[in-house]
PDB file of C-alpha atoms and ligand atoms in Angstrom:
ATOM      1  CA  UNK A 167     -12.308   5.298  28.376  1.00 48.00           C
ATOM      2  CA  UNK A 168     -12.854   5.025  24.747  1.00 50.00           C
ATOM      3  CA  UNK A 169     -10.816   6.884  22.532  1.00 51.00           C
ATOM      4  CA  UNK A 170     -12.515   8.623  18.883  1.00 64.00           C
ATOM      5  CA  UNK A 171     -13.192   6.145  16.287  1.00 84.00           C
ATOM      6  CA  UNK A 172     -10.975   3.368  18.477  1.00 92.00           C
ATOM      7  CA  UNK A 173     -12.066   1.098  21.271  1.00 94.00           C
ATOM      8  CA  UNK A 174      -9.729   1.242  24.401  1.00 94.00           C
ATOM      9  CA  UNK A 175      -9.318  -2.971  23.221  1.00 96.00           C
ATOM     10  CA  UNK A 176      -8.809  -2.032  19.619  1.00 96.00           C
ATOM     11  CA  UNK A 177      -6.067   0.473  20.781  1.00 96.00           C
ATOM     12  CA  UNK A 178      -4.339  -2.035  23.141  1.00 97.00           C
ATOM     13  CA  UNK A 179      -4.385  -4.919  20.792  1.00 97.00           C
ATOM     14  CA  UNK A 180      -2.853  -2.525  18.336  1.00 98.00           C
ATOM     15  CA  UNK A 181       0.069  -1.593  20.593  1.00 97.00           C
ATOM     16  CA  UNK A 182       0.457  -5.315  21.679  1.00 98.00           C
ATOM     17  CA  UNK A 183       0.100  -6.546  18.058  1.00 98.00           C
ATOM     18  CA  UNK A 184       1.213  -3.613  15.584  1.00 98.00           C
ATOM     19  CA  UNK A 185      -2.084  -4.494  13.493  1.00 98.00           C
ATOM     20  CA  UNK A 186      -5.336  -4.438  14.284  1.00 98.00           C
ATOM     21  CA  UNK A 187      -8.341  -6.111  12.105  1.00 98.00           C
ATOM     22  CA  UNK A 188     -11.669  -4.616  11.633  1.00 97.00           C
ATOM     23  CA  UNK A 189     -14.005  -6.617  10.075  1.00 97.00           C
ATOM     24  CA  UNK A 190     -16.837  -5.102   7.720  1.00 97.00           C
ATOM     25  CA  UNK A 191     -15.334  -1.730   8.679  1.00 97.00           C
ATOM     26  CA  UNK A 192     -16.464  -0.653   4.700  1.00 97.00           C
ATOM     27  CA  UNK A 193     -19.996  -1.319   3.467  1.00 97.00           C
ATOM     28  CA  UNK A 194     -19.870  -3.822   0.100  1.00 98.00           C
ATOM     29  CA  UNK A 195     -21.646  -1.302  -1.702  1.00 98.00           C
ATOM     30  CA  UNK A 196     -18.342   1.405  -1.194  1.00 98.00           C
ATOM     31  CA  UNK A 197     -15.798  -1.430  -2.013  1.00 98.00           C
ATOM     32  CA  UNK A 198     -17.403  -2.179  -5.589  1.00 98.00           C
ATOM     33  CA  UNK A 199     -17.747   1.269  -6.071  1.00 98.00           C
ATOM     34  CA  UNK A 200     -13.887   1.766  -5.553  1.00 98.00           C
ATOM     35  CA  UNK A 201     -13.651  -1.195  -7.609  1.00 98.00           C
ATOM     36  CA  UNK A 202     -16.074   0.093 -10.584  1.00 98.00           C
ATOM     37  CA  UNK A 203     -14.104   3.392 -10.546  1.00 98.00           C
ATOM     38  CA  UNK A 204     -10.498   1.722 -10.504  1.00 98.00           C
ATOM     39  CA  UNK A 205     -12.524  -0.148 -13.519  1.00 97.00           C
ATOM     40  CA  UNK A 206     -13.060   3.174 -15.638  1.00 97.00           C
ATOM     41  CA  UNK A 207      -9.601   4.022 -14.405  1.00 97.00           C
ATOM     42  CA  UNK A 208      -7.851   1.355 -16.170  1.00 96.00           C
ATOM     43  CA  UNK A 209     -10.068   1.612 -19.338  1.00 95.00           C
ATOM     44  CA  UNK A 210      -8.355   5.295 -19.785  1.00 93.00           C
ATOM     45  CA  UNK A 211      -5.159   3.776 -19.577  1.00 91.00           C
ATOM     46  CA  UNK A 212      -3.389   3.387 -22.750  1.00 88.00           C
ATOM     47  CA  UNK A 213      -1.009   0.448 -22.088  1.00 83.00           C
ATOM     48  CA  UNK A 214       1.946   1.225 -24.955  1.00 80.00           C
ATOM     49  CA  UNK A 215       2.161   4.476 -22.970  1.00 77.00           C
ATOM     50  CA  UNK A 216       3.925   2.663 -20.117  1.00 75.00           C
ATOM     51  CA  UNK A 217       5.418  -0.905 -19.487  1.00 76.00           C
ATOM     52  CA  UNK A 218       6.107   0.284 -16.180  1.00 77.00           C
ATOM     53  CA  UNK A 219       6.108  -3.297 -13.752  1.00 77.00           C
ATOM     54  CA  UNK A 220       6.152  -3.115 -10.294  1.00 75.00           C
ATOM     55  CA  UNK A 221       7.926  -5.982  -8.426  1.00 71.00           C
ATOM     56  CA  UNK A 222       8.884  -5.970  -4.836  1.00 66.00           C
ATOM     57  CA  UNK A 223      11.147  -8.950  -5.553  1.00 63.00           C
ATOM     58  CA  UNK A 224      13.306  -6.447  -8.338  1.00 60.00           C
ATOM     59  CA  UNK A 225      12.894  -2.931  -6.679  1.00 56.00           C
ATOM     60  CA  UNK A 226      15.936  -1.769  -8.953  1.00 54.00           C
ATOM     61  CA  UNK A 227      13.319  -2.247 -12.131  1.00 50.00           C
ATOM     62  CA  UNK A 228      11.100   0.906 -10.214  1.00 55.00           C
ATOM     63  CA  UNK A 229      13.516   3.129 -10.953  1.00 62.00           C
ATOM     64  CA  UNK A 230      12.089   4.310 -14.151  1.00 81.00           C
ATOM     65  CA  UNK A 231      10.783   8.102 -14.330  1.00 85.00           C
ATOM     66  CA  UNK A 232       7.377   7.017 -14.282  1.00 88.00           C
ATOM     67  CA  UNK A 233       7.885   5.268 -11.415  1.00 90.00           C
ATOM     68  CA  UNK A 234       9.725   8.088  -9.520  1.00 91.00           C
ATOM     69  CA  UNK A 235       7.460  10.930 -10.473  1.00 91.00           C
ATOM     70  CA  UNK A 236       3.837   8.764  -9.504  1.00 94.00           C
ATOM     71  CA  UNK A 237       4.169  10.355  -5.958  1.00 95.00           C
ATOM     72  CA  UNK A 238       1.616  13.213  -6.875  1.00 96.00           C
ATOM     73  CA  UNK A 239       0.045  11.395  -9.804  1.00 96.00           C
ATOM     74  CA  UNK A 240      -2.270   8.186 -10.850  1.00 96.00           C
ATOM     75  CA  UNK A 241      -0.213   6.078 -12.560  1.00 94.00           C
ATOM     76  CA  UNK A 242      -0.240   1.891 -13.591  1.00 94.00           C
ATOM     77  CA  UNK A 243       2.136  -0.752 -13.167  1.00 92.00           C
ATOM     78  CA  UNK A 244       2.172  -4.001 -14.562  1.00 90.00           C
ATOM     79  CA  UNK A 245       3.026  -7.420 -13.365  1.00 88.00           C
ATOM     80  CA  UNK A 246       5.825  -8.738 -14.021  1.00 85.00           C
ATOM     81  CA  UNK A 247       4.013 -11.681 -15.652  1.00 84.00           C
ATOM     82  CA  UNK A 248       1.872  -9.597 -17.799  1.00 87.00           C
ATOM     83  CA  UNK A 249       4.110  -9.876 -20.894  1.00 87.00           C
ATOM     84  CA  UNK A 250       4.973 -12.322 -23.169  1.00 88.00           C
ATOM     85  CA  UNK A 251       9.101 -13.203 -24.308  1.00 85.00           C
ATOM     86  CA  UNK A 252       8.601 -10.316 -27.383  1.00 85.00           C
ATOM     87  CA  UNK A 253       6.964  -7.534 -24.839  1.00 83.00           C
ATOM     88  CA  UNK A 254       3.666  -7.924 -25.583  1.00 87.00           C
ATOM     89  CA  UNK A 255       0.328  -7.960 -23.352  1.00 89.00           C
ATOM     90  CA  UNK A 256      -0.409 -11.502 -22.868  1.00 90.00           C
ATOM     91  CA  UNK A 257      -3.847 -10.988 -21.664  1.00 90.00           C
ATOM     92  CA  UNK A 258      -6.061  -7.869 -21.739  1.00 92.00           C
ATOM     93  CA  UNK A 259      -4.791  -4.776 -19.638  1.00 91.00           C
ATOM     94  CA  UNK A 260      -7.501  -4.893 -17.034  1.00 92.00           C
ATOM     95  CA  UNK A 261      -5.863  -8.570 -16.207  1.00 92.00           C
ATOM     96  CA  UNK A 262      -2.475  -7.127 -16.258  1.00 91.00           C
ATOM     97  CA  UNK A 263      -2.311  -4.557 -13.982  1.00 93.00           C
ATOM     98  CA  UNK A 264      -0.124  -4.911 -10.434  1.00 92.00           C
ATOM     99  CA  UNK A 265      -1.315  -1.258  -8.987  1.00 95.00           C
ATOM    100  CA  UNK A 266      -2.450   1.717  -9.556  1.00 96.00           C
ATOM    101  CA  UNK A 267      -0.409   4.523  -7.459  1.00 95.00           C
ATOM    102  CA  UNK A 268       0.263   6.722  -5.735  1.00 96.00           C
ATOM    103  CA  UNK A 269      -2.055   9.854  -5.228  1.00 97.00           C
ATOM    104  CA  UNK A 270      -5.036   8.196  -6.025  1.00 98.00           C
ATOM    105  CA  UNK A 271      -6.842   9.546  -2.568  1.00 97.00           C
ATOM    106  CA  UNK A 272      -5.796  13.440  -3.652  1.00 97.00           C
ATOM    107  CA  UNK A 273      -6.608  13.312  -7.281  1.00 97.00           C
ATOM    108  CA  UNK A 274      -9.729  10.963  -8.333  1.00 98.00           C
ATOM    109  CA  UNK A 275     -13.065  12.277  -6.760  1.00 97.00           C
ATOM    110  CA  UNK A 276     -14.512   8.549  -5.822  1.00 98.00           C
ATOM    111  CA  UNK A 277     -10.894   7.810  -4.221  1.00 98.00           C
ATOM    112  CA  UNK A 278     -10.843  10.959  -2.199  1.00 97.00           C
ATOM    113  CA  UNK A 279     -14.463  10.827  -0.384  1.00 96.00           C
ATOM    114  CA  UNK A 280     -13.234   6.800   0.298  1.00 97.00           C
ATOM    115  CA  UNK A 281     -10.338   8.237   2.117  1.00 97.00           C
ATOM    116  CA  UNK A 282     -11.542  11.341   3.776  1.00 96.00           C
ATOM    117  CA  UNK A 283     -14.104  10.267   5.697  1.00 94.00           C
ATOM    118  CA  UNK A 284     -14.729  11.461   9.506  1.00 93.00           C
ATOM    119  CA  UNK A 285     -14.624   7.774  10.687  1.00 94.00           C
ATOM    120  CA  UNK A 286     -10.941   7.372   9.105  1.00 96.00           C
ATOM    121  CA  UNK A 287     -10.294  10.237  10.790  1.00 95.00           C
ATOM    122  CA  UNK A 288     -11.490   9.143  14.216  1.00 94.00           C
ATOM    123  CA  UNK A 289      -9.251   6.406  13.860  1.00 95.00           C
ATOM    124  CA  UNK A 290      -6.057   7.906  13.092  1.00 95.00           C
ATOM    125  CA  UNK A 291      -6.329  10.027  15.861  1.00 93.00           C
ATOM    126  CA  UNK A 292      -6.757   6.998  18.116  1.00 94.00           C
ATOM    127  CA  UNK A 293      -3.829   5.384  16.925  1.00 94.00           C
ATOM    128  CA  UNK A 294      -2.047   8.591  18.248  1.00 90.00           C
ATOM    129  CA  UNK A 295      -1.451  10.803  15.195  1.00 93.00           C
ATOM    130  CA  UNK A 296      -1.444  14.054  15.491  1.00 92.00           C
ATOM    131  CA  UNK A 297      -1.015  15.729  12.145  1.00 96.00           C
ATOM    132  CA  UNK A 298      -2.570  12.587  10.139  1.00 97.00           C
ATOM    133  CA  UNK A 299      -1.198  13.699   6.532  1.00 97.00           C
ATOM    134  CA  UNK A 300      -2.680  11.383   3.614  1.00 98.00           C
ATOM    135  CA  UNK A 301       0.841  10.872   1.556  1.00 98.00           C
ATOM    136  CA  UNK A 302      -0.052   7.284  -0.712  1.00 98.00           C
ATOM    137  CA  UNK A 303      -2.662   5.923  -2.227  1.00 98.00           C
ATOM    138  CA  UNK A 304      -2.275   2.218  -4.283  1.00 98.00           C
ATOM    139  CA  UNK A 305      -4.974   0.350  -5.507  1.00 98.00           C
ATOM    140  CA  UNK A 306      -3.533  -3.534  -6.112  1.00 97.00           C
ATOM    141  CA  UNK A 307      -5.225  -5.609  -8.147  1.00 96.00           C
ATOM    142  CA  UNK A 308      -3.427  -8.800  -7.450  1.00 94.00           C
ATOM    143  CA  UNK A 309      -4.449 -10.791 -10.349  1.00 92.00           C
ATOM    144  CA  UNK A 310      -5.701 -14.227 -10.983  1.00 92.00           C
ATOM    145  CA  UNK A 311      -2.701 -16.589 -11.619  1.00 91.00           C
ATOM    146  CA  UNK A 312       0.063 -14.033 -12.181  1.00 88.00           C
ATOM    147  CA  UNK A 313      -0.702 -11.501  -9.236  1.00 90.00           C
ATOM    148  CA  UNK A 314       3.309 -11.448  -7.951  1.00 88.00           C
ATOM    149  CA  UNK A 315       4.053 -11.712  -3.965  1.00 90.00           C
ATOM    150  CA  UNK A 316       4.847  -8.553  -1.839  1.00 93.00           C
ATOM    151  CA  UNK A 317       8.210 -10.028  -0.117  1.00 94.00           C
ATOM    152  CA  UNK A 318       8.578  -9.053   3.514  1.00 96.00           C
ATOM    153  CA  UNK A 319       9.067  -5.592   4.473  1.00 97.00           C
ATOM    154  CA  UNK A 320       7.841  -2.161   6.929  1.00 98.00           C
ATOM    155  CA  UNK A 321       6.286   0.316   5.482  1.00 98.00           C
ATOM    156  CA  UNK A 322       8.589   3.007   6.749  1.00 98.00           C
ATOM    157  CA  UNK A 323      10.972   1.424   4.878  1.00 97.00           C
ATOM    158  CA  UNK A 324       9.089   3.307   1.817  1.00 97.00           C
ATOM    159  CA  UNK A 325       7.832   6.261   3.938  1.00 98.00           C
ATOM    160  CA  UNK A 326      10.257   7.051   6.398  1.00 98.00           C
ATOM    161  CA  UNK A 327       9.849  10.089   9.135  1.00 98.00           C
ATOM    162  CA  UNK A 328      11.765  10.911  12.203  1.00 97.00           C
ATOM    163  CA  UNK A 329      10.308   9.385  14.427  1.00 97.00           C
ATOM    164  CA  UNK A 330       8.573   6.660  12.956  1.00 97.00           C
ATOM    165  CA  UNK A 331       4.970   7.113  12.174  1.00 97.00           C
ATOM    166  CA  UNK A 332       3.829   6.112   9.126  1.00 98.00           C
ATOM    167  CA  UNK A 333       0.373   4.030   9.498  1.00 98.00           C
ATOM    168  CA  UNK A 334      -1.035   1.746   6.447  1.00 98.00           C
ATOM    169  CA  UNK A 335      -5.082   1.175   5.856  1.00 98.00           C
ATOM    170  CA  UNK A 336      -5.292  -1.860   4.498  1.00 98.00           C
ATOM    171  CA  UNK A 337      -9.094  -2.230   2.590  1.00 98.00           C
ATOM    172  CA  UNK A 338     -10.408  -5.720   1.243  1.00 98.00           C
ATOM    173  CA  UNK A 339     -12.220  -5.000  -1.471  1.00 98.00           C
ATOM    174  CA  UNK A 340     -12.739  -8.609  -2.424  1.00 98.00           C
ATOM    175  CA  UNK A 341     -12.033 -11.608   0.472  1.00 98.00           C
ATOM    176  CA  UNK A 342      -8.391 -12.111   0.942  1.00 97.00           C
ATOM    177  CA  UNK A 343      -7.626 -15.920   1.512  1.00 97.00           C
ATOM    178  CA  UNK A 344      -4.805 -18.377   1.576  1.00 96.00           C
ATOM    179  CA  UNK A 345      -4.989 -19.139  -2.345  1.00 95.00           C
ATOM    180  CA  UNK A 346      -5.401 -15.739  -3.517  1.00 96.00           C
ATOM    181  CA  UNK A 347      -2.321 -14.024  -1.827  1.00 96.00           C
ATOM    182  CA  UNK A 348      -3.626 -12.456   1.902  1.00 97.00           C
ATOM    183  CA  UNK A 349      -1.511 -11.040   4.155  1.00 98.00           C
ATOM    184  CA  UNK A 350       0.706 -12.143   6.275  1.00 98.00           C
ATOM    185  CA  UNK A 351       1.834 -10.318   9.159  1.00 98.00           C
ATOM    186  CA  UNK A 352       4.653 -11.025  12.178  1.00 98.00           C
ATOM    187  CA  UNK A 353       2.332 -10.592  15.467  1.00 98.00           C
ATOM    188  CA  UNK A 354       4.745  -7.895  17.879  1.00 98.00           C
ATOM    189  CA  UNK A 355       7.259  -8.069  15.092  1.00 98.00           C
ATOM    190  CA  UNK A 356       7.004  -3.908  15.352  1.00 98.00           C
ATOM    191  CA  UNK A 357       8.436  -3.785  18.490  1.00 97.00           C
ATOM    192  CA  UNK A 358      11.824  -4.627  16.232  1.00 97.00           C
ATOM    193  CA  UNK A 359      14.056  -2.201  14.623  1.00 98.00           C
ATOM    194  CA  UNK A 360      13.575  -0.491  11.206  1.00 98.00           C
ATOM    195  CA  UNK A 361      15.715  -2.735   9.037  1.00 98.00           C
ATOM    196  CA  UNK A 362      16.450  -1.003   5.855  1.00 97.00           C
ATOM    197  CA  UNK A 363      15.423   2.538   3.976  1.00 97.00           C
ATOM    198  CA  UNK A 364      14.436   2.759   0.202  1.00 95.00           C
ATOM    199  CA  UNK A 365      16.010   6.198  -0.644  1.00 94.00           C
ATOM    200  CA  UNK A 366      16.675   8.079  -3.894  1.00 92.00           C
ATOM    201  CA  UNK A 367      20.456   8.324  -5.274  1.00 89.00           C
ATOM    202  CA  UNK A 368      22.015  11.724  -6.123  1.00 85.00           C
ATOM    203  CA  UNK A 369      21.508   9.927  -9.663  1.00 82.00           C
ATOM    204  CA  UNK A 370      18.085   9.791  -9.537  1.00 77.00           C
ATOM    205  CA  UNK A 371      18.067   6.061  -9.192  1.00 87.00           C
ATOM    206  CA  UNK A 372      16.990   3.980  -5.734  1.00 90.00           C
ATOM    207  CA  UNK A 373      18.574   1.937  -3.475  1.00 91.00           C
ATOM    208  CA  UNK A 374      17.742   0.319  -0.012  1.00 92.00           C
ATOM    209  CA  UNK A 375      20.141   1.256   2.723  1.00 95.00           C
ATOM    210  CA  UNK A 376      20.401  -1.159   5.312  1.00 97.00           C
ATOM    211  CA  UNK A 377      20.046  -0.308   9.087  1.00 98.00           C
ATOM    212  CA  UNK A 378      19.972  -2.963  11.055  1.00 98.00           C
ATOM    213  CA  UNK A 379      20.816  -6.932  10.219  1.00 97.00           C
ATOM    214  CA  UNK A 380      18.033  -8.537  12.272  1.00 96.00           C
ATOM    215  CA  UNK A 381      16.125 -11.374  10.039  1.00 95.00           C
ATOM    216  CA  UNK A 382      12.513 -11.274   9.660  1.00 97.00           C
ATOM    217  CA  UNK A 383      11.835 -14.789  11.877  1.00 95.00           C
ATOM    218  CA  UNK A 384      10.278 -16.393   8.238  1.00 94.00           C
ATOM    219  CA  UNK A 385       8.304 -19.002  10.846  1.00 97.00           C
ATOM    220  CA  UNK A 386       6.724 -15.971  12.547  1.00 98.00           C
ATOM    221  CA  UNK A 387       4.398 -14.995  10.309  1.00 98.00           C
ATOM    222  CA  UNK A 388       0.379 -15.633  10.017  1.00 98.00           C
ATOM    223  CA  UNK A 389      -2.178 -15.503   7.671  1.00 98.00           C
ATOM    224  CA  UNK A 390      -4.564 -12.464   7.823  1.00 98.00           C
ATOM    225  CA  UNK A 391      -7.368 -13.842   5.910  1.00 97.00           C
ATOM    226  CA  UNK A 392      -9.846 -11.240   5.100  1.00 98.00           C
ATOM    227  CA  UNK A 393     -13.579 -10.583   3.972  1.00 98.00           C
ATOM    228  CA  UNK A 394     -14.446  -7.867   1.601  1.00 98.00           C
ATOM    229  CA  UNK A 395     -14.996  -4.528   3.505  1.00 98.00           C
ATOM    230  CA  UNK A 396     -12.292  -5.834   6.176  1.00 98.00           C
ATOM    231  CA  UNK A 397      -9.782  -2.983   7.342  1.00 98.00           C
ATOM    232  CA  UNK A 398      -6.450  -3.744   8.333  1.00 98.00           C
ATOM    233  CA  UNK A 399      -4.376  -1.076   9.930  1.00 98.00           C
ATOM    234  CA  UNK A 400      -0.837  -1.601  10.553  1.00 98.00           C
ATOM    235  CA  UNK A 401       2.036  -0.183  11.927  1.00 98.00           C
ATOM    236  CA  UNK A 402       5.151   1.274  10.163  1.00 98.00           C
ATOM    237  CA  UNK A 403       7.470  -0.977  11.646  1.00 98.00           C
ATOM    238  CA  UNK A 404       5.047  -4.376  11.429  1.00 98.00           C
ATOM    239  CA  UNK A 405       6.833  -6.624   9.169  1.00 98.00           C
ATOM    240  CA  UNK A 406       4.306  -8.342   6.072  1.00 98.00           C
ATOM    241  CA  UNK A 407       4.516  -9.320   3.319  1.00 97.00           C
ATOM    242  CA  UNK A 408       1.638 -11.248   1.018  1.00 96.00           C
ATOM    243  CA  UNK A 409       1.765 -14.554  -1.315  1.00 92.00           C
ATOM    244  CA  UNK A 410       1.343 -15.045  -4.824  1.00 93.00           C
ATOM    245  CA  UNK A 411      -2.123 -15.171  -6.436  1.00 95.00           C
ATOM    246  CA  UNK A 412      -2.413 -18.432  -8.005  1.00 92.00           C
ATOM    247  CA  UNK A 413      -5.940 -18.749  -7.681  1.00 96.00           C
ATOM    248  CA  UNK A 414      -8.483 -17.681 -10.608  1.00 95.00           C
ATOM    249  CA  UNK A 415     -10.031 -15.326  -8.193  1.00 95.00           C
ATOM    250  CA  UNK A 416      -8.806 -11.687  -8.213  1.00 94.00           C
ATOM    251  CA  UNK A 417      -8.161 -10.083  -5.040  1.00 96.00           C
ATOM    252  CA  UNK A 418      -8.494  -6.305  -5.193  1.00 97.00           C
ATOM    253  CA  UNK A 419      -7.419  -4.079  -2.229  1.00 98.00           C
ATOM    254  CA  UNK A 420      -7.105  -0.033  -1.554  1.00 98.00           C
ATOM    255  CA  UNK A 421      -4.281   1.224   0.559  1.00 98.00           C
ATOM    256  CA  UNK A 422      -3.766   4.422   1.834  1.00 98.00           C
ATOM    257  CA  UNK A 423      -0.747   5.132   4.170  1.00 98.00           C
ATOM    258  CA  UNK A 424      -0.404   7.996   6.381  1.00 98.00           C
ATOM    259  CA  UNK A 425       2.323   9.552   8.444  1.00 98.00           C
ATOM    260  CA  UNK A 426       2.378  12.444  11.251  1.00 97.00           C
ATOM    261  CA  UNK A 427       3.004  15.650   9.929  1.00 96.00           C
ATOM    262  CA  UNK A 428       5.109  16.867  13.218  1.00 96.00           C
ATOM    263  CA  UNK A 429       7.368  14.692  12.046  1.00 97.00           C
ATOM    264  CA  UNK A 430      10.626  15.129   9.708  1.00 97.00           C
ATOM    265  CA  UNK A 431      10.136  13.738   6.255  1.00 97.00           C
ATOM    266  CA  UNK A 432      13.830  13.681   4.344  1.00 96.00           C
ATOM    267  CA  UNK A 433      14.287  15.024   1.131  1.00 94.00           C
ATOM    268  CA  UNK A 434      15.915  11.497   0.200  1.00 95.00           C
ATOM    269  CA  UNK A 435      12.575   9.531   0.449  1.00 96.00           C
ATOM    270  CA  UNK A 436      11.398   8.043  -3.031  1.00 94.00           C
ATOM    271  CA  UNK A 437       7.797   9.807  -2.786  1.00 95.00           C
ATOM    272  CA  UNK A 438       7.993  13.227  -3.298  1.00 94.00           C
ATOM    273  CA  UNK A 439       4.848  15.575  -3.909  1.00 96.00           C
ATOM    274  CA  UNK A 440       5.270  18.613  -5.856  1.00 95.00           C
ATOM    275  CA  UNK A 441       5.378  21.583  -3.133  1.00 95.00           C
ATOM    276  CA  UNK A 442       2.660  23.078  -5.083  1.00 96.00           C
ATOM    277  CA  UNK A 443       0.435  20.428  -4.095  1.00 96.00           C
ATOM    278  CA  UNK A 444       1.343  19.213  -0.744  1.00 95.00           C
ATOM    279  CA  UNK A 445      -0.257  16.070   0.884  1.00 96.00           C
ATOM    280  CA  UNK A 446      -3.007  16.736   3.123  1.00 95.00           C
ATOM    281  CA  UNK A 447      -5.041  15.677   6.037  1.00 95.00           C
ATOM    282  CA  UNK A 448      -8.529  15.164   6.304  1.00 94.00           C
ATOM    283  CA  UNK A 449      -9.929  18.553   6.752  1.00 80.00           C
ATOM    284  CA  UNK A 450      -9.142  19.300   3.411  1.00 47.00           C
ATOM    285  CA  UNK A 451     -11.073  17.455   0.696  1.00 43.00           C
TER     286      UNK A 451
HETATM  287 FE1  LIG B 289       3.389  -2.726   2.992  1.00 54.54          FE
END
């Protein structure tokens, strides 16, 4: 039996695996054009609006208003690296740039038809969702030389539900290789417990809350090396994490991350959408 958009194989290795690899799942033509309209993106960016950095190594640093209210918006972070000791850009902005977040699929028109498309739908629903809502968007740039790492993690750390369903689309715009910070995922590891939440305060700050004290086994992890137009699904609960870029090569990717809308989303979870404007599925465009 083959189920929509999902070979019976595909689905089993995804069970068996928590991540599943699809090679030249997006044509090179629709990964430059993401990358060409993330381009023009940037260019209407005016970088002494924000400093805003983004660093998964110093979460408390995201706690800035910007930062908490990007949930329904398109918004840019910098790297860490970007600036020099007296705060200024050390290379142009378009070099600077960690990510671009997080409602990039709902509110740019080149973004949206990227993410809505029948064929992402077909696979969601094999992977078992049943309400597939489209909640965050990044676009991450991970720069030549000073792109940072993404340390170890789950997703539903970041977008938790009861149960746990939230499901990341991982898109290679560029190839993804050893020297330019791929990913690198923990084969089974989802079969493991959720480990920590990322919540907001009653003060309007964040904090992680841990869950459960069982390491990520550092020697599990392997390399996902990637070609441009490669998808990489993975589950909520997969651990990965992804390497510096010390490379001169740039290694752009999209990610959109969805969870089932039968599910309970808390109030306390950092992304919130104004109700006014709701995340959506795929009917809805
Ligand atoms: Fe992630």
């Amino acid at each position: 039996m083959t189920t929509p958009g999902l070979s019976t194989d595909q689905r089993t290795r995804y069970d068996r695996d928590g991540f599943l690899v699809i090679e030249d799942f997006a044509e090179p033509a629709a990964c430059d054009a993401l990358m060409a309209r993330a381009a023009e993106l940037v260019e209407t960016f005016d970088p002494d609006a924000s400093r805003s950095v983004f660093s998964s190594v110093r979460q408390d640093q995201n706690s800035d208003a910007y930062f908490l209210s990007s949930g329904d918006r398109i918004r840019f972070f910098f790297e860490e690296d970007a600036f020099d000791g007296a705060g200024r850009l050390k290379q142009p902005k378009t070099l600077s740039l960690n990510k671009i977040g997080h409602a990039l699929h709902d509110l740019d028109p080149v973004f949206r038809a990227f993410s809505r498309t029948p064929r992402l739908a077909a696979l969601v629903a094999g992977l078992g969702l049943r309400d597939p809502v489209l909640l965050q968007s990044m676009y991450i740039f991970k720069q030549p030389h000073i792109g940072g790492e993404v340390v170890g993690h789950q997703d539903a750390t970041y977008l938790y539900t009861e149960p746990t369903s939230v499901v990341g689309l991982w898109f290679a715009l560029q190839d993804a290789a050893l020297d330019n910070g791929c990913l690198w995922v923990i084969p089974g590891g989802h079969r493991g417990p959720l480990r920590k939440r990322f919540v907001r305060t009653p003060e309007s700050g964040l904090r992680h809350v841990d869950l459960d004290p069982t390491p990520f086994p550092d020697d599990a992890y392997v390399p996902l090396e990637a070609r441009k137009g490669t998808l990489v699904v993975l589950h909520g609960l997969l651990p990965h994490r992804s390497g510096p870029n010390r490379s001169d090569r740039s290694r752009h990717a999209y990610s959109l991350h969805l969870v089932d809308g039968t599910c309970a989303y808390p109030a306390d979870n950092w992304l919130r959408r104004d109700p006014a404007f709701p995340a959506r599925g795929f009917g809805i465009g």
